[in-house]
CSV table of C-alpha atoms and ligand atoms in Angstrom, one decimal:
chain,number,residue,atom,x,y,z
A,1,MET,CA,0.3,-0.1,0.3
A,2,SER,CA,1.2,3.9,-0.6
A,3,TYR,CA,2.1,5.8,2.3
A,4,HIS,CA,-0.6,8.0,0.4
A,5,ALA,CA,-3.2,6.4,0.8
A,6,LEU,CA,-2.8,6.4,4.5
A,7,GLU,CA,-3.9,8.9,7.3
A,8,PRO,CA,-2.7,12.2,7.1
A,9,VAL,CA,0.7,12.4,8.5
A,10,PRO,CA,0.7,14.5,11.5
A,11,LEU,CA,3.7,17.5,11.5
A,12,TYR,CA,3.1,18.7,14.9
A,13,GLY,CA,3.8,17.0,18.3
A,14,PRO,CA,7.2,15.1,19.6
A,15,ASP,CA,7.4,12.5,17.6
A,16,PHE,CA,8.2,15.2,14.7
A,17,ALA,CA,9.8,17.4,16.0
A,18,ALA,CA,12.5,14.5,17.3
A,19,ASP,CA,13.2,13.7,13.3
A,20,PRO,CA,11.7,15.0,10.8
A,21,HIS,CA,13.7,13.6,8.2
A,22,ALA,CA,12.2,10.3,8.8
A,23,VAL,CA,8.4,11.9,8.4
A,24,TYR,CA,9.2,13.2,5.1
A,25,ALA,CA,11.7,10.1,3.6
A,26,LYS,CA,7.9,7.8,4.7
A,27,LEU,CA,5.8,11.0,3.2
A,28,ARG,CA,7.8,10.4,-0.5
A,29,GLN,CA,6.9,7.1,-1.1
A,30,GLY,CA,3.7,8.7,-2.2
A,31,GLY,CA,5.1,11.3,-4.9
A,32,PRO,CA,6.1,15.0,-4.5
A,33,VAL,CA,2.5,16.0,-2.4
A,34,ALA,CA,1.9,14.5,0.4
A,35,LYS,CA,-1.3,14.7,2.8
A,36,VAL,CA,-0.7,16.1,6.1
A,37,GLU,CA,-1.9,17.3,9.5
A,38,ILE,CA,-0.7,20.4,10.8
A,39,ALA,CA,-2.6,20.6,13.9
A,40,PRO,CA,-5.2,17.8,15.0
A,41,GLY,CA,-7.6,17.9,12.9
A,42,LEU,CA,-6.8,20.5,10.6
A,43,PRO,CA,-5.6,19.1,6.7
A,44,ALA,CA,-3.3,20.1,4.6
A,45,PHE,CA,-1.2,19.3,1.7
A,46,LEU,CA,2.6,19.3,2.0
A,47,VAL,CA,4.7,19.2,-1.3
A,48,LEU,CA,8.3,17.4,-0.6
A,49,SER,CA,9.6,17.7,-3.9
A,50,TYR,CA,12.3,20.3,-5.4
A,51,GLN,CA,10.6,20.5,-8.7
A,52,ALA,CA,7.1,21.1,-7.3
A,53,ALA,CA,7.9,23.2,-5.3
A,54,LEU,CA,9.4,25.5,-7.5
A,55,ASP,CA,6.1,25.0,-10.3
A,56,LEU,CA,3.7,26.4,-7.6
A,57,LEU,CA,6.0,29.6,-6.3
A,58,ARG,CA,6.7,31.1,-9.5
A,59,ASP,CA,2.8,29.9,-10.5
A,60,THR,CA,0.8,32.9,-9.8
A,61,ASP,CA,-2.2,31.7,-11.8
A,62,THR,CA,-2.8,29.3,-10.3
A,63,TRP,CA,-1.9,30.1,-6.5
A,64,SER,CA,-2.3,32.4,-4.3
A,65,LYS,CA,-1.3,34.0,-0.7
A,66,ASN,CA,-5.1,34.7,0.7
A,67,PRO,CA,-6.1,32.8,3.2
A,68,SER,CA,-9.5,34.5,3.3
A,69,VAL,CA,-11.6,32.0,2.1
A,70,TRP,CA,-9.8,28.6,3.9
A,71,GLN,CA,-9.4,30.5,7.1
A,72,GLU,CA,-13.0,30.3,7.3
A,73,THR,CA,-13.2,27.2,7.7
A,74,VAL,CA,-10.9,26.3,10.6
A,75,PRO,CA,-11.7,26.9,14.3
A,76,LYS,CA,-11.5,30.2,15.8
A,77,ASP,CA,-8.9,29.3,18.7
A,78,SER,CA,-6.5,26.7,16.3
A,79,PRO,CA,-3.0,27.0,17.6
A,80,ILE,CA,-1.9,27.9,13.7
A,81,LEU,CA,-4.4,31.0,13.0
A,82,PRO,CA,-1.6,33.1,13.9
A,83,MET,CA,0.8,31.7,11.5
A,84,LEU,CA,-1.5,31.4,8.1
A,85,GLN,CA,-4.5,34.1,8.8
A,86,TYR,CA,-5.0,36.6,6.7
A,87,ARG,CA,-3.5,41.1,7.8
A,88,PRO,CA,-2.7,43.3,5.2
A,89,ASN,CA,0.6,43.1,5.1
A,90,VAL,CA,2.7,41.7,2.3
A,91,LEU,CA,3.1,37.7,3.0
A,92,PHE,CA,-1.2,37.2,2.5
A,93,ASN,CA,-1.5,40.0,-0.5
A,94,ASP,CA,-0.6,38.7,-4.5
A,95,GLY,CA,0.0,40.7,-7.4
A,96,ALA,CA,0.2,44.7,-7.5
A,97,GLU,CA,-0.1,45.4,-4.0
A,98,HIS,CA,1.6,42.6,-2.3
A,99,ALA,CA,4.3,44.9,-4.8
A,100,ARG,CA,3.6,47.7,-3.7
A,101,LEU,CA,4.0,47.0,0.3
A,102,ARG,CA,7.0,44.9,-0.5
A,103,SER,CA,8.8,48.2,-2.1
A,104,VAL,CA,8.9,49.2,1.3
A,105,ILE,CA,10.5,46.0,3.5
A,106,THR,CA,13.1,46.1,0.5
A,107,ASP,CA,13.6,49.7,-0.5
A,108,SER,CA,14.4,50.3,3.6
A,109,PHE,CA,16.1,47.6,4.4
A,110,SER,CA,18.6,48.8,1.3
A,111,LEU,CA,19.2,51.3,2.8
A,112,ILE,CA,21.2,49.7,6.4
A,113,GLU,CA,25.0,49.6,5.4
A,114,PRO,CA,26.4,46.3,5.7
A,115,HIS,CA,29.1,47.9,7.9
A,116,ASP,CA,26.9,49.4,10.0
A,117,LEU,CA,24.4,46.2,9.9
A,118,ARG,CA,27.5,44.5,11.7
A,119,ARG,CA,28.3,47.1,13.8
A,120,ARG,CA,24.8,47.4,15.2
A,121,THR,CA,24.8,43.2,15.8
A,122,ILE,CA,28.4,43.5,17.3
A,123,GLU,CA,27.0,45.9,19.6
A,124,ALA,CA,23.5,43.4,20.6
A,125,SER,CA,26.5,40.3,20.3
A,126,ASP,CA,28.4,42.2,23.5
A,127,MET,CA,25.5,43.4,25.5
A,128,LEU,CA,23.5,39.8,25.7
A,129,LEU,CA,27.1,38.3,26.5
A,130,ARG,CA,27.3,40.7,29.5
A,131,ASN,CA,24.6,39.1,30.7
A,132,PHE,CA,26.5,35.4,31.3
A,133,ALA,CA,30.1,36.3,30.9
A,134,GLU,CA,31.0,35.9,34.2
A,135,ARG,CA,29.2,32.9,34.7
A,136,GLY,CA,30.3,30.0,32.3
A,137,THR,CA,27.2,28.7,31.4
A,138,VAL,CA,24.7,30.1,29.2
A,139,ASP,CA,21.7,28.4,27.4
A,140,LEU,CA,22.4,30.2,23.3
A,141,VAL,CA,18.6,29.7,22.3
A,142,THR,CA,17.0,31.6,25.3
A,143,GLU,CA,19.7,33.6,26.5
A,144,TYR,CA,21.7,35.1,23.3
A,145,ALA,CA,20.2,33.2,19.3
A,146,ARG,CA,16.2,34.4,19.8
A,147,PRO,CA,17.3,37.4,21.9
A,148,LEU,CA,19.8,38.5,18.9
A,149,PRO,CA,17.4,39.6,16.7
A,150,LEU,CA,15.4,41.9,18.9
A,151,VAL,CA,17.6,44.2,20.7
A,152,LEU,CA,18.4,44.8,16.4
A,153,PHE,CA,15.5,45.0,15.2
A,154,ASN,CA,14.7,47.7,18.6
A,155,ALA,CA,17.8,49.7,17.1
A,156,LEU,CA,16.7,48.9,13.5
A,157,PHE,CA,13.4,50.6,13.2
A,158,GLY,CA,14.3,53.6,16.0
A,159,MET,CA,13.5,52.3,19.7
A,160,PRO,CA,15.9,53.7,22.4
A,161,ASP,CA,17.8,50.4,23.7
A,162,HIS,CA,16.4,50.4,26.7
A,163,HIS,CA,13.7,49.4,25.2
A,164,SER,CA,14.6,45.6,23.9
A,165,PRO,CA,13.8,44.2,27.5
A,166,GLN,CA,10.7,45.7,26.4
A,167,LEU,CA,10.2,43.7,22.8
A,168,ILE,CA,11.7,40.6,24.3
A,169,ARG,CA,9.4,39.5,26.7
A,170,THR,CA,7.1,41.0,24.9
A,171,ILE,CA,7.8,37.7,22.8
A,172,ALA,CA,8.7,35.3,24.4
A,173,GLY,CA,5.8,36.0,26.7
A,174,MET,CA,3.8,34.5,23.0
A,175,MET,CA,6.3,32.3,22.6
A,176,GLU,CA,6.5,30.6,25.9
A,177,ALA,CA,2.4,31.0,27.4
A,178,THR,CA,1.5,27.9,28.6
A,179,GLU,CA,-2.1,29.7,29.1
A,180,PRO,CA,-4.4,32.0,26.3
A,181,ASP,CA,-4.5,34.6,29.4
A,182,GLU,CA,-0.7,35.1,29.7
A,183,ALA,CA,-0.5,35.0,25.6
A,184,ILE,CA,-3.4,38.0,25.3
A,185,ALA,CA,-1.6,39.9,27.7
A,186,ALA,CA,1.7,39.4,25.9
A,187,GLY,CA,0.1,39.9,22.7
A,188,ALA,CA,-1.5,43.8,23.5
A,189,GLU,CA,2.4,44.6,25.4
A,190,PHE,CA,4.0,43.9,21.9
A,191,GLU,CA,0.5,46.1,20.1
A,192,GLN,CA,1.3,48.3,23.1
A,193,TYR,CA,5.2,48.6,22.1
A,194,VAL,CA,4.3,49.0,18.6
A,195,LEU,CA,2.0,52.1,18.6
A,196,GLU,CA,5.1,53.8,21.6
A,197,LEU,CA,7.3,53.3,18.4
A,198,VAL,CA,5.3,54.2,15.8
A,199,THR,CA,3.8,57.5,17.7
A,200,LEU,CA,7.7,58.2,18.7
A,201,LYS,CA,8.4,58.5,14.5
A,202,SER,CA,5.3,60.5,14.0
A,203,GLU,CA,6.6,63.0,16.0
A,204,LYS,CA,10.2,62.5,15.4
A,205,ARG,CA,11.3,60.7,12.3
A,206,GLY,CA,14.6,59.0,12.5
A,207,PRO,CA,17.1,57.1,10.2
A,208,ASP,CA,15.3,54.5,11.0
A,209,LEU,CA,13.3,51.2,9.3
A,210,THR,CA,9.9,52.8,11.1
A,211,SER,CA,10.6,56.4,9.9
A,212,TRP,CA,11.5,54.6,6.1
A,213,PHE,CA,8.2,52.9,5.6
A,214,MET,CA,5.5,56.1,7.4
A,215,ASP,CA,7.8,58.2,4.2
A,216,HIS,CA,7.5,55.3,1.2
A,217,PRO,CA,6.4,56.6,-1.1
A,218,ALA,CA,3.7,53.5,-1.4
A,219,GLY,CA,2.5,56.4,0.8
A,220,LEU,CA,1.1,53.9,3.7
A,221,SER,CA,-1.7,54.9,5.9
A,222,LEU,CA,-0.7,54.6,9.4
A,223,GLU,CA,-2.6,51.2,10.3
A,224,GLU,CA,-0.3,49.1,7.0
A,225,VAL,CA,2.6,50.8,8.7
A,226,ILE,CA,1.9,48.6,11.9
A,227,HIS,CA,1.2,45.9,9.8
A,228,GLN,CA,4.5,46.1,7.6
A,229,ILE,CA,6.2,46.1,11.1
A,230,VAL,CA,4.6,43.5,12.7
A,231,LEU,CA,5.3,41.4,9.9
A,232,THR,CA,8.6,42.6,9.4
A,233,MET,CA,9.6,41.1,13.6
A,234,ALA,CA,7.3,38.4,13.5
A,235,ALA,CA,8.7,36.8,10.0
A,236,GLY,CA,12.7,38.4,11.2
A,237,HIS,CA,13.1,36.8,14.5
A,238,GLU,CA,12.3,32.9,14.4
A,239,PRO,CA,14.2,32.3,11.5
A,240,THR,CA,16.9,34.2,12.2
A,241,THR,CA,17.0,32.9,16.0
A,242,ASN,CA,17.3,29.6,14.4
A,243,LEU,CA,19.2,30.0,11.8
A,244,THR,CA,22.1,30.8,14.3
A,245,SER,CA,21.6,28.7,17.1
A,246,ASN,CA,21.0,25.8,14.5
A,247,ALA,CA,24.2,27.2,13.3
A,248,LEU,CA,26.1,26.6,16.7
A,249,SER,CA,25.0,23.8,17.2
A,250,ARG,CA,26.4,21.9,14.2
A,251,MET,CA,29.4,24.1,14.9
A,252,LEU,CA,29.6,23.1,18.5
A,253,SER,CA,29.2,19.0,17.6
A,254,ASN,CA,31.2,19.0,14.8
A,255,PRO,CA,35.4,18.8,15.7
A,256,ASP,CA,35.2,20.4,11.5
A,257,TYR,CA,34.5,23.5,13.0
A,258,TYR,CA,34.7,22.9,16.3
A,259,SER,CA,38.6,23.7,15.3
A,260,THR,CA,38.2,26.9,13.6
A,261,LEU,CA,37.2,28.6,17.0
A,262,SER,CA,41.2,28.0,16.6
A,263,GLY,CA,41.8,28.1,13.3
A,264,GLY,CA,39.9,25.6,11.6
A,265,ALA,CA,38.3,24.1,8.5
A,266,LEU,CA,35.5,24.7,8.2
A,267,THR,CA,34.3,28.9,9.5
A,268,PRO,CA,30.4,30.1,10.6
A,269,ARG,CA,29.9,30.6,7.5
A,270,ASP,CA,29.5,26.5,6.2
A,271,ALA,CA,27.7,26.5,8.8
A,272,VAL,CA,25.1,28.9,8.2
A,273,ASN,CA,25.0,26.9,4.7
A,274,ASP,CA,25.2,23.8,5.9
A,275,VAL,CA,22.0,24.8,8.4
A,276,LEU,CA,20.1,26.4,5.4
A,277,ARG,CA,19.9,23.1,3.1
A,278,ASN,CA,19.9,20.5,5.6
A,279,GLU,CA,17.9,21.9,8.8
A,280,PRO,CA,15.9,25.2,7.6
A,281,PRO,CA,14.8,27.7,9.5
A,282,MET,CA,11.6,27.9,8.3
A,283,ALA,CA,10.4,23.9,7.6
A,284,ASN,CA,7.3,24.2,6.2
A,285,TYR,CA,5.3,27.3,5.2
A,286,SER,CA,4.6,28.7,2.1
A,287,ALA,CA,1.3,28.3,2.7
A,288,HIS,CA,-0.2,28.9,-1.1
A,289,TYR,CA,-3.9,27.8,-2.2
A,290,PRO,CA,-4.6,27.3,-5.6
A,291,ARG,CA,-7.8,29.8,-7.5
A,292,HIS,CA,-9.8,26.6,-9.1
A,293,ASN,CA,-9.5,23.2,-8.5
A,294,VAL,CA,-5.9,21.6,-9.4
A,295,ARG,CA,-4.6,18.8,-10.8
A,296,PHE,CA,-1.4,19.4,-9.4
A,297,HIS,CA,2.2,17.5,-9.6
A,298,GLY,CA,-0.8,14.2,-10.1
A,299,THR,CA,-2.6,15.2,-7.0
A,300,TRP,CA,-6.0,17.0,-7.3
A,301,ILE,CA,-6.3,19.8,-4.9
A,302,HIS,CA,-9.5,22.0,-4.5
A,303,ALA,CA,-9.9,25.6,-4.5
A,304,ASN,CA,-9.1,27.1,-1.1
A,305,GLN,CA,-6.9,23.7,-0.1
A,306,LEU,CA,-4.5,24.5,2.2
A,307,VAL,CA,-0.4,23.8,0.0
A,308,LEU,CA,2.2,23.7,2.4
A,309,VAL,CA,6.1,23.5,0.7
A,310,SER,CA,8.1,21.8,2.8
A,311,TYR,CA,11.9,24.0,2.1
A,312,ALA,CA,13.2,20.6,4.0
A,313,ALA,CA,11.8,17.5,2.9
A,314,ALA,CA,12.7,19.6,-0.9
A,315,ASN,CA,16.4,20.7,0.0
A,316,THR,CA,16.9,17.4,1.2
A,317,GLU,CA,15.3,15.6,-1.4
A,318,PRO,CA,17.8,12.4,-2.6
A,319,GLN,CA,19.5,13.0,-5.7
A,320,THR,CA,22.2,11.6,-7.8
A,321,GLY,CA,24.2,13.2,-7.0
A,322,THR,CA,27.0,13.3,-4.5
A,323,GLY,CA,26.3,14.1,-0.7
A,324,LEU,CA,27.5,17.1,0.7
A,325,PRO,CA,30.7,16.8,3.4
A,326,GLY,CA,29.9,18.8,6.4
A,327,ALA,CA,25.7,17.4,6.9
A,328,ALA,CA,27.3,13.5,6.4
A,329,ALA,CA,29.9,13.8,8.9
A,330,LEU,CA,27.1,15.2,11.7
A,331,GLY,CA,25.3,12.4,12.0
A,332,GLY,CA,22.2,11.9,13.9
A,333,PRO,CA,19.0,10.7,13.3
A,334,HIS,CA,18.3,10.6,10.0
A,335,GLU,CA,20.5,13.1,8.9
A,336,PRO,CA,19.4,13.1,5.0
A,337,ALA,CA,22.7,12.3,3.5
A,338,GLY,CA,20.9,13.6,-0.8
A,339,MET,CA,21.9,16.6,-2.0
A,340,ARG,CA,21.1,18.3,-4.8
A,341,THR,CA,23.5,17.5,-8.3
A,342,GLY,CA,25.8,20.7,-8.6
A,343,ALA,CA,25.8,21.5,-4.3
A,344,ALA,CA,28.9,23.5,-2.9
A,345,PRO,CA,29.6,23.0,0.5
A,346,SER,CA,31.3,26.6,0.3
A,347,ASP,CA,28.3,28.2,-0.3
A,348,GLY,CA,25.1,26.0,0.2
A,349,GLY,CA,24.4,25.6,-3.2
A,350,SER,CA,20.4,25.7,-4.9
A,351,HIS,CA,18.1,25.4,-1.7
A,352,LEU,CA,14.7,26.6,-1.1
A,353,ALA,CA,15.2,28.1,2.7
A,354,TRP,CA,14.8,31.6,1.4
A,355,SER,CA,11.8,30.3,-0.5
A,356,ALA,CA,11.6,31.4,-4.6
A,357,GLY,CA,9.0,33.4,-6.4
A,358,PRO,CA,7.7,36.8,-5.3
A,359,HIS,CA,7.4,36.0,-1.3
A,360,ALA,CA,11.1,35.0,-1.3
A,361,CYS,CA,12.7,36.2,1.5
A,362,PRO,CA,13.5,39.8,1.0
A,363,VAL,CA,15.4,40.2,3.6
A,364,LYS,CA,18.0,37.5,2.8
A,365,GLN,CA,21.4,38.9,2.8
A,366,PRO,CA,21.4,41.0,5.8
A,367,ALA,CA,19.9,38.0,8.3
A,368,LEU,CA,22.9,36.5,6.4
A,369,LEU,CA,24.8,39.2,7.8
A,370,ILE,CA,23.5,38.2,11.4
A,371,ALA,CA,24.2,35.0,11.7
A,372,VAL,CA,27.1,34.9,10.4
A,373,THR,CA,28.0,38.3,12.3
A,374,ALA,CA,26.4,37.0,16.2
A,375,ILE,CA,28.1,33.6,15.7
A,376,GLU,CA,31.7,35.1,14.6
A,377,ARG,CA,31.0,37.4,18.0
A,378,LEU,CA,30.3,34.5,20.2
A,379,ALA,CA,33.3,32.7,18.9
A,380,ASN,CA,35.8,35.0,19.5
A,381,GLN,CA,34.3,35.5,22.8
A,382,LEU,CA,33.8,32.6,24.5
A,383,CYS,CA,36.9,31.1,22.6
A,384,ASP,CA,36.5,27.5,24.4
A,385,ILE,CA,33.1,26.9,24.6
A,386,GLN,CA,31.2,23.7,24.1
A,387,LEU,CA,28.3,22.3,24.5
A,388,THR,CA,27.1,20.1,27.6
A,389,VAL,CA,24.2,18.4,26.0
A,390,PRO,CA,25.5,16.1,22.5
A,391,ARG,CA,23.5,17.3,19.8
A,392,ALA,CA,22.0,14.5,19.0
A,393,GLU,CA,20.1,14.8,22.9
A,394,LEU,CA,18.6,18.0,21.9
A,395,GLU,CA,14.9,18.8,22.4
A,396,TRP,CA,14.0,20.2,19.6
A,397,ARG,CA,10.5,22.8,19.6
A,398,ALA,CA,7.5,20.7,18.0
A,399,GLY,CA,5.7,22.3,15.7
A,400,PRO,CA,5.0,22.1,11.7
A,401,PHE,CA,6.2,25.1,10.0
A,402,HIS,CA,10.4,26.3,11.7
A,403,ARG,CA,12.9,23.9,13.0
A,404,ALA,CA,13.4,25.4,16.0
A,405,LEU,CA,16.1,23.8,19.4
A,406,ALA,CA,14.3,24.4,23.2
A,407,HIS,CA,17.5,25.3,24.6
A,408,LEU,CA,21.5,24.6,23.7
A,409,PRO,CA,23.0,24.8,27.3
A,410,ALA,CA,26.8,25.0,26.6
A,411,SER,CA,29.4,26.1,28.8
A,412,PHE,CA,33.1,28.2,28.5
A,413,THR,CA,35.8,30.0,30.3
A,414,PRO,CA,34.6,32.6,32.2
A,415,LEU,CA,35.3,36.5,31.2
A,416,THR,CA,35.5,39.4,34.0
A,417,PRO,CA,35.3,42.8,32.8
A,418,ASP,CA,38.0,43.2,34.4
A,419,GLN,CA,39.8,41.0,32.2
A,420,ALA,CA,42.6,41.6,30.5
A,421,GLY,CA,42.1,42.0,26.5
A,422,VAL,CA,39.3,42.7,24.2
A,423,THR,CA,36.1,41.2,26.5
A,424,PRO,CA,32.3,41.6,25.6
A,425,TRP,CA,32.1,44.8,28.8
A,426,THR,CA,35.4,46.3,26.5
A,427,SER,CA,34.8,45.8,22.8
A,428,SER,CA,31.1,47.9,21.9
A,429,SER,CA,32.6,50.3,23.5
A,430,ARG,CA,35.5,50.9,21.0
A,431,THR,CA,32.3,51.0,17.6
A,432,ARG,CA,31.8,54.2,17.6
A,433,ARG,CA,27.2,54.7,17.2
A,434,HIS,CA,26.6,56.5,14.3
A,435,ALA,CA,23.3,56.9,12.7
A,436,THR,CA,22.2,53.5,9.8
A,437,SER,CA,22.6,56.3,7.1
A,438,PRO,CA,22.1,59.9,6.6
A,439,ALA,CA,19.4,60.9,8.2
A,440,THR,CA,18.1,62.9,5.9
A,441,ALA,CA,18.7,59.7,3.3
A,442,GLY,CA,14.6,58.2,3.1
A,443,PRO,CA,13.4,55.7,-0.6
A,444,ALA,CA,13.7,56.8,-3.6
B,1,HEM,C1,16.5,39.9,9.2
B,1,HEM,C2,15.8,38.9,9.5
B,1,HEM,C3,14.5,38.9,8.3
B,1,HEM,C4,13.6,39.5,7.6
B,1,HEM,C5,13.1,40.7,8.7
B,1,HEM,C6,12.5,38.8,7.0
B,1,HEM,C7,11.3,39.2,6.5
B,1,HEM,C8,10.9,38.8,5.4
B,1,HEM,C9,9.4,38.9,4.4
B,1,HEM,C10,8.5,40.2,5.2
B,1,HEM,C11,9.0,37.7,4.4
B,1,HEM,C12,7.8,37.8,3.4
B,1,HEM,C13,8.1,38.5,2.2
B,1,HEM,C14,7.0,38.3,1.4
B,1,HEM,O1,5.7,37.8,1.1
B,1,HEM,O2,7.3,39.0,-0.5
B,1,HEM,C15,9.8,36.7,4.2
B,1,HEM,C16,9.7,35.4,3.5
B,1,HEM,C17,11.0,34.4,3.9
B,1,HEM,N1,11.7,34.3,4.3
B,1,HEM,FE1,12.3,36.4,6.0
B,1,HEM,N2,13.5,37.2,6.8
B,1,HEM,C18,14.2,37.9,8.0
B,1,HEM,C19,15.3,36.6,7.6
B,1,HEM,C20,15.0,34.9,7.4
B,1,HEM,C21,15.5,34.0,7.3
B,1,HEM,C22,16.7,33.9,8.1
B,1,HEM,C23,14.8,33.0,7.4
B,1,HEM,C24,15.5,31.6,6.6
B,1,HEM,C25,16.9,30.9,6.0
B,1,HEM,C26,13.9,32.6,6.2
B,1,HEM,C27,12.9,32.8,5.4
B,1,HEM,C28,12.3,33.1,4.8
B,1,HEM,C29,11.3,32.4,4.1
B,1,HEM,C30,11.2,30.7,3.5
B,1,HEM,C31,10.0,33.4,3.2
B,1,HEM,C32,8.6,33.1,2.5
B,1,HEM,C33,8.0,33.2,3.6
B,1,HEM,C34,6.7,31.9,3.5
B,1,HEM,O3,7.4,30.2,3.2
B,1,HEM,O4,5.7,31.9,3.0
B,1,HEM,N3,13.6,35.0,6.5
B,1,HEM,N4,10.9,37.0,5.3
């Protein structure tokens, strides 16, 4: 019997989180499109093959990003709605409206100079390092990779530094809430943060993303500005956290990487490329809905049904080509062996970690720079850092969309503020703070 004929396979829960590639391998037995469940009783189709993924992502005549019809079929309290329900932002719109909203984000990010982003990332890294450097132990997910993009966004969107703990607290509150009341309270606090930000920038513009969103020739309304800020922070936070922490987990558990801390062969950039291919931070997403009934790579799909693309499965689809040494060396449960033909370890080769087509990540280069810089900074400051739990025993967060470590415990020789040489206490203060770009700059 083909696997296709069985009940939809759950993409939630501990089994999938523990070994997603085993699930993708079984699903592939039924063909390039599989039936899955993304929450109890909530079905979706999952595209597993690289070619089928590209066909879908590029065919905007057949596929829409707008979930409005589909979401009417979903219980209002479904846990997946926050990721999938319609909002007037770049992710859920098609065509001209999508292009209009997207131009605001791409134009505004293009105003951030790479050297300035690098400097700000180093400052954010050092700020976090100072919280645990004296301790000699750290959870690299909760104390470094997860807060880091938020410290950075707080600055890039133009909020004073003392607001970053508020942003970190509200996002952690939304992610870690165990009761609906807690999640609602954290959500309200996040809303308050964004309102304060927009009020601040309405009164006085600065060289920051919020001001550039407001002044963009696309002419966003205030409500649209708020939606683009929320989306950009949400779209940027989780995958950047996962890219950083998944790469750190690989570096700190593979001697080929580990020796790089004292001059070995593989670099943080290699670790990042390894993750992009084999463990993409966004594992399954790209929610699309057919505009009409369609037969897609052998499967009939009704209009407005939910179809997700598995970037993780497409990237690791078994090929006739050779494997990637970095991945194979790591092992672990069902570490994918098949790689796309022609893949080069140095540049990551062809993969879909950033998606493809009109909705591909518009902030790819800045995101890469942030993750690589954050890893380099940590490795430079804590040069004997090592994991305290073997990688194979690390806990992954359950959920269909992200490949996300729950924790990444590590230890190192403690640093002290009065230590000779460069430390997180002395190094950042030597970099002079200046604006992201000239105060008068704005999207043309
Ligand atoms: C500074 C960090 C980042 C920001 C601000 C950001 C922002 C965005 C935005 C605004 C979109 C929506 C684009 C559209 O609909 O046209 C998007 C899409 C996407 N981003 Fe990023 N991103 C960041 C980092 C990352 C990282 C680290 C990854 C993973 C490697 C990633 C993977 C993706 C993917 C796969 C999509 C397509 C969304 C989908 O599946 O529907 N992004 N990103």
